[in-house]
JSON list of C-alpha atoms in Angstrom, two decimals:
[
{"chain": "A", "resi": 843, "resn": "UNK", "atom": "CA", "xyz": [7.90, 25.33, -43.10]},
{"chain": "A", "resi": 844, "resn": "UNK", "atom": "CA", "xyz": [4.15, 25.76, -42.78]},
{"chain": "A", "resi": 845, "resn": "UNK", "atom": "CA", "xyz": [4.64, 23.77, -39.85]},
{"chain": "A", "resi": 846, "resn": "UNK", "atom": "CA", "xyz": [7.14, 25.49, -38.08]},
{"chain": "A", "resi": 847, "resn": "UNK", "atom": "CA", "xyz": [5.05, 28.88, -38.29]},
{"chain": "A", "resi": 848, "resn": "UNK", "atom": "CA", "xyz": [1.98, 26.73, -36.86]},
{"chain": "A", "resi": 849, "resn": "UNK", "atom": "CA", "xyz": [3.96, 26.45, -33.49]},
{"chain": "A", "resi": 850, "resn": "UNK", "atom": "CA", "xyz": [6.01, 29.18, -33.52]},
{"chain": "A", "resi": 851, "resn": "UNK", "atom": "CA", "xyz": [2.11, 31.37, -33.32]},
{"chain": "A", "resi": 852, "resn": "UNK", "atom": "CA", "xyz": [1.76, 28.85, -30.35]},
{"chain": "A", "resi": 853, "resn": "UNK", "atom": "CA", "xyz": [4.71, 30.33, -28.71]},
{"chain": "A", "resi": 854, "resn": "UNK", "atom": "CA", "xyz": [7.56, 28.53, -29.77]},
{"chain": "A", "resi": 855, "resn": "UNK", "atom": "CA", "xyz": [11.12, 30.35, -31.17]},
{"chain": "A", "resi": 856, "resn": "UNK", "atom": "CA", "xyz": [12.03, 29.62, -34.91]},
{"chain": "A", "resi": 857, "resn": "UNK", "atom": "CA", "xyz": [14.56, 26.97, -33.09]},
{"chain": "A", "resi": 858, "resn": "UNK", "atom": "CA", "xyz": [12.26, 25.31, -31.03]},
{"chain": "A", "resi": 859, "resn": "UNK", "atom": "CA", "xyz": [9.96, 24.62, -33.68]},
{"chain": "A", "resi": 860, "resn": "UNK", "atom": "CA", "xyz": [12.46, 23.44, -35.83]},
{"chain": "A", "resi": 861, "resn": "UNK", "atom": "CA", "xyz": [13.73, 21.33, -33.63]},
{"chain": "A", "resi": 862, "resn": "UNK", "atom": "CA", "xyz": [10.09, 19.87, -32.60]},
{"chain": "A", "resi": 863, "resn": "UNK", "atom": "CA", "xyz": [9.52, 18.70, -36.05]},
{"chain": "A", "resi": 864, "resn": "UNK", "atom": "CA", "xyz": [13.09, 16.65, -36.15]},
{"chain": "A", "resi": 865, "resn": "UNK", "atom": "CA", "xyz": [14.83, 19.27, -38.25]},
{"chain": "A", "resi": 866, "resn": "UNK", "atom": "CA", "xyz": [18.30, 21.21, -37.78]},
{"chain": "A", "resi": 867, "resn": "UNK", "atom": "CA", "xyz": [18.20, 24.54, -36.38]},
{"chain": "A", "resi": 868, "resn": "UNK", "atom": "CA", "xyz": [19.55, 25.31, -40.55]},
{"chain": "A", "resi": 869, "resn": "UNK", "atom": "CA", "xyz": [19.49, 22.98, -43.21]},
{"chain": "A", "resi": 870, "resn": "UNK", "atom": "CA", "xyz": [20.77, 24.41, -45.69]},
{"chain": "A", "resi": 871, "resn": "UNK", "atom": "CA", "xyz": [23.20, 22.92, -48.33]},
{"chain": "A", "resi": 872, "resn": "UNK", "atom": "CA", "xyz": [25.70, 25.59, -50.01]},
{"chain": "A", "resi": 873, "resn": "UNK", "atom": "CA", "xyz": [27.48, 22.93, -52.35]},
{"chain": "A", "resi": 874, "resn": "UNK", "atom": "CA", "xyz": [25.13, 23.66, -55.18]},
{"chain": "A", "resi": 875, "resn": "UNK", "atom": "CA", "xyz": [25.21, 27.68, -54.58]},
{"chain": "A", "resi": 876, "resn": "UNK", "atom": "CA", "xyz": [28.99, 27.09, -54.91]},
{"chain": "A", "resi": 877, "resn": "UNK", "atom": "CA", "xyz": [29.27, 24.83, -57.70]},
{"chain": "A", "resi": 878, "resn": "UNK", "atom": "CA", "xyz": [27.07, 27.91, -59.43]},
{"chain": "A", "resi": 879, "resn": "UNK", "atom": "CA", "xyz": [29.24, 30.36, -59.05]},
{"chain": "A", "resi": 880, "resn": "UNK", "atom": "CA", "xyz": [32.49, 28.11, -59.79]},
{"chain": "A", "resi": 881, "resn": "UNK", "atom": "CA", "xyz": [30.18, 27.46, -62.93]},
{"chain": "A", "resi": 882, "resn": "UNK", "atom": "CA", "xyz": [29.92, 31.03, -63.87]},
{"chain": "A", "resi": 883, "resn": "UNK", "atom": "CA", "xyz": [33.38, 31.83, -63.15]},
{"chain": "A", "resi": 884, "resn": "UNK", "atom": "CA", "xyz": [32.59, 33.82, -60.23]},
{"chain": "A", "resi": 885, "resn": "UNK", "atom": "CA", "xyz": [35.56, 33.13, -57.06]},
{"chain": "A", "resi": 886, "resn": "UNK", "atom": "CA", "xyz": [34.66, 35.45, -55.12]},
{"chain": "A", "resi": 887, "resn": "UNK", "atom": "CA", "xyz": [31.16, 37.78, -53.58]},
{"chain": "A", "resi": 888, "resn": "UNK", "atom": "CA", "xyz": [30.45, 40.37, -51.31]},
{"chain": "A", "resi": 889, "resn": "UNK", "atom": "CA", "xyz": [27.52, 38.75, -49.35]},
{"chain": "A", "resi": 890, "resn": "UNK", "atom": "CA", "xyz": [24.72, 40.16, -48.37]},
{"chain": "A", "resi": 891, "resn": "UNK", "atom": "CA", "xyz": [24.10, 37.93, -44.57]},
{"chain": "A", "resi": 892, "resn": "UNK", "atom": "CA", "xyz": [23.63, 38.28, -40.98]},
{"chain": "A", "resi": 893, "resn": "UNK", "atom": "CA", "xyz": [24.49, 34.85, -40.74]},
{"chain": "A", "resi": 894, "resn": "UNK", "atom": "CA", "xyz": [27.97, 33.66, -40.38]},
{"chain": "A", "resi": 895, "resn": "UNK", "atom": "CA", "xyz": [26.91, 29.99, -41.54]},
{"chain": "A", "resi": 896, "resn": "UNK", "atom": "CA", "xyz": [27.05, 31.21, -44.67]},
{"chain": "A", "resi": 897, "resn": "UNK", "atom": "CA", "xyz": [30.19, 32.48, -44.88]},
{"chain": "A", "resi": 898, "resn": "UNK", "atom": "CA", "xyz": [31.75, 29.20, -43.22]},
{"chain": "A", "resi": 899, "resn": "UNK", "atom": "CA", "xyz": [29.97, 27.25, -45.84]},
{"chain": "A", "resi": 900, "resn": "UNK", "atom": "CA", "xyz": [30.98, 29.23, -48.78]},
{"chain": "A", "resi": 901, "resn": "UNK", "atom": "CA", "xyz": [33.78, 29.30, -48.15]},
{"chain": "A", "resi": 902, "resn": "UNK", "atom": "CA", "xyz": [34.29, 25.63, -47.17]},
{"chain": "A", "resi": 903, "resn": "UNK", "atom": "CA", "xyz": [32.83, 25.21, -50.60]},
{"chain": "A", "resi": 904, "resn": "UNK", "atom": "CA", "xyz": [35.74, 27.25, -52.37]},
{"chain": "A", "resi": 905, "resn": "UNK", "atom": "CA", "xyz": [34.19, 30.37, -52.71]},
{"chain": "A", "resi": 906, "resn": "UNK", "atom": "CA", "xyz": [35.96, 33.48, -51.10]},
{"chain": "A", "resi": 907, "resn": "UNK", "atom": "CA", "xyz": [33.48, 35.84, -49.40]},
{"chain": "A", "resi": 908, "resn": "UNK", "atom": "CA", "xyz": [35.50, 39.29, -49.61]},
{"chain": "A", "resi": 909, "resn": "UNK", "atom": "CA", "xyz": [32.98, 41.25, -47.46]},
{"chain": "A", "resi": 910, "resn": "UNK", "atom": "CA", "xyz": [29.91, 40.62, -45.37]},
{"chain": "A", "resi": 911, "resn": "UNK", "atom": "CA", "xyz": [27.11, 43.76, -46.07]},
{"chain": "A", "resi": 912, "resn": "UNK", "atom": "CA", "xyz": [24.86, 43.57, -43.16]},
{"chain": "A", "resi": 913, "resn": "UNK", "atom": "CA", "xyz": [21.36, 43.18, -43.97]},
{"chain": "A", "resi": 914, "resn": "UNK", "atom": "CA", "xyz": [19.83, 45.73, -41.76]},
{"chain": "A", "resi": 915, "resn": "UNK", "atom": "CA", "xyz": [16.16, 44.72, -40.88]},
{"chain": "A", "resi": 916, "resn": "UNK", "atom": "CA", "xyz": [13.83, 47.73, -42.36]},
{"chain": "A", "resi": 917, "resn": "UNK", "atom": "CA", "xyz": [11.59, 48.01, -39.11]},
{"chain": "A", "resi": 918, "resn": "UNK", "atom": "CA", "xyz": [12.01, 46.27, -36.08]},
{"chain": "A", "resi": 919, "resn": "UNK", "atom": "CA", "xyz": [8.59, 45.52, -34.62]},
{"chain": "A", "resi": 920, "resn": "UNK", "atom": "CA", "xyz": [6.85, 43.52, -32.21]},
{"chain": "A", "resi": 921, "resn": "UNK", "atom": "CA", "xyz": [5.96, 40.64, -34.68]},
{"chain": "A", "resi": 922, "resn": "UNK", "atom": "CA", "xyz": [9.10, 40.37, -35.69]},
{"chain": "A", "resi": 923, "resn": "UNK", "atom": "CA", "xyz": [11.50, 40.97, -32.55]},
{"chain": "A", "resi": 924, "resn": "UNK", "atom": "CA", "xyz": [11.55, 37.62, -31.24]},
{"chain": "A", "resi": 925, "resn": "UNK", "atom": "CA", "xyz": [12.59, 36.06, -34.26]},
{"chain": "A", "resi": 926, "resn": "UNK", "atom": "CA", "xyz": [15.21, 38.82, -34.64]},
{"chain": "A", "resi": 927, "resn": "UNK", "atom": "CA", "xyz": [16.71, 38.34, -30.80]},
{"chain": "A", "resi": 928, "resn": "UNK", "atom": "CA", "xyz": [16.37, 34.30, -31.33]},
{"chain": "A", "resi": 929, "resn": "UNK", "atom": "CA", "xyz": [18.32, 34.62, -34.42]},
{"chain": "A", "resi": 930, "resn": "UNK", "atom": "CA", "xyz": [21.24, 36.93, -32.69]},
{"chain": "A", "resi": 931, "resn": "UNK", "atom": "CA", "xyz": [20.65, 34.91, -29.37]},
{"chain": "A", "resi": 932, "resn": "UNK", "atom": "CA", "xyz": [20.64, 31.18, -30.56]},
{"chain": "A", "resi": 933, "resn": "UNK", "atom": "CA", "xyz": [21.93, 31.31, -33.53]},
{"chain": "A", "resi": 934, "resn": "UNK", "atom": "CA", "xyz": [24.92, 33.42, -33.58]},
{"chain": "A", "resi": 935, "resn": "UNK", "atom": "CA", "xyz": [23.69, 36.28, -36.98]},
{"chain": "A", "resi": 936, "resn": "UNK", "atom": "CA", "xyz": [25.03, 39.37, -36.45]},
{"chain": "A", "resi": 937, "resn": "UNK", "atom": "CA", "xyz": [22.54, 42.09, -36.19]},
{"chain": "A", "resi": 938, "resn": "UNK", "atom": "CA", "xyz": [23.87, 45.35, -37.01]},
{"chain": "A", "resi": 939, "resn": "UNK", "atom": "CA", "xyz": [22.99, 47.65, -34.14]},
{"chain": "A", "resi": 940, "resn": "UNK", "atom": "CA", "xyz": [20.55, 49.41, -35.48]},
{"chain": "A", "resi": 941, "resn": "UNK", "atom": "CA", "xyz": [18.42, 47.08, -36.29]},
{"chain": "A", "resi": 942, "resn": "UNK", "atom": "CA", "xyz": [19.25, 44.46, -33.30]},
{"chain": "A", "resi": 943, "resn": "UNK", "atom": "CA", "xyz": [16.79, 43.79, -30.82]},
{"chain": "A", "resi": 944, "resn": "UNK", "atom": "CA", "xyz": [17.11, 44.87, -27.33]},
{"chain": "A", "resi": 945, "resn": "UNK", "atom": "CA", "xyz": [16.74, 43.22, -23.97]},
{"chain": "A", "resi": 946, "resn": "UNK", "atom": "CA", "xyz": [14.66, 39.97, -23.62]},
{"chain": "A", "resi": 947, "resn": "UNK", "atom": "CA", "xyz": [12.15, 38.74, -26.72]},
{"chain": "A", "resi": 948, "resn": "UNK", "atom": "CA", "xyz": [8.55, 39.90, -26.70]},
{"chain": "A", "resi": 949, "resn": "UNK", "atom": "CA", "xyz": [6.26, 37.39, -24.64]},
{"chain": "A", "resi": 950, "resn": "UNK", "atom": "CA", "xyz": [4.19, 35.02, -27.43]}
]
C-alpha cells in the first residue's frame, strides 16, 4: 500500500499504481466477510458502499444486500478529487452527486 501512495504523489491514479506494482485494480476477497455474517446468522445488510464490487461479491457469496447507503465523501478537495473522479471514472463507484467530482481530475 505504502507503495502505491509513493507513485501515486509521483502522479500516478490509484489504478495505475496498482497496476505498476503487479496488483488488481481491487483485491479484495469477500468469502470470509460472508462466511461472518452466515456465522452470526446475519442473511442480509444494508451496505454502506460506493462500490458496486461489493455488492456483486456479497452477494455471490450468499449474502443479500437489501440497500446500498451511499457514502457521501465529507469534503471534496483538491487532494482528494482525483482519487474521487478515478474511482467513479475507472472503476465504476457510484458517487452520489453531491459529493462526485466534476469535469477532468486535478493535474498531479
Amino acid at each position: 500500500k505504502l507503495k502505491a501512495y509513493n507513485l501515486q504523489r509521483q502522479g500516478y491514479d490509484t489504478v495505475e499504481a496498482n497496476r505498476l506494482l503487479g496488483h488488481g485494480d481491487d483485491e479484495r476477497e469477500f468469502a470470509v466477510a460472508a462466511a461472518m455474517l452466515e456465522d452470526l446468522g446475519v442473511p442480509s445488510v444494508r451496505l454502506i458502499t460506493n462500490n458496486p464490487l461489493k455488492i456483486e461479491e456479497l452477494n455471490k457469496h450468499g449474502v443479500n444486500v437489501t440497500e446500498r447507503v451511499p457514502l457521501l465523501p465529507l469534503d471534496v478537495s483538491e487532494h482528494n478529487a482525483g482519487y474521487l473522479f478515478t474511482k467513479a471514472e475507472r472503476m465504476g463507484h457510484m458517487l452520489p452527486e453531491a459529493g462526485a467530482p466534476q469535469g477532468n481530475p486535478p493535474a498531479p
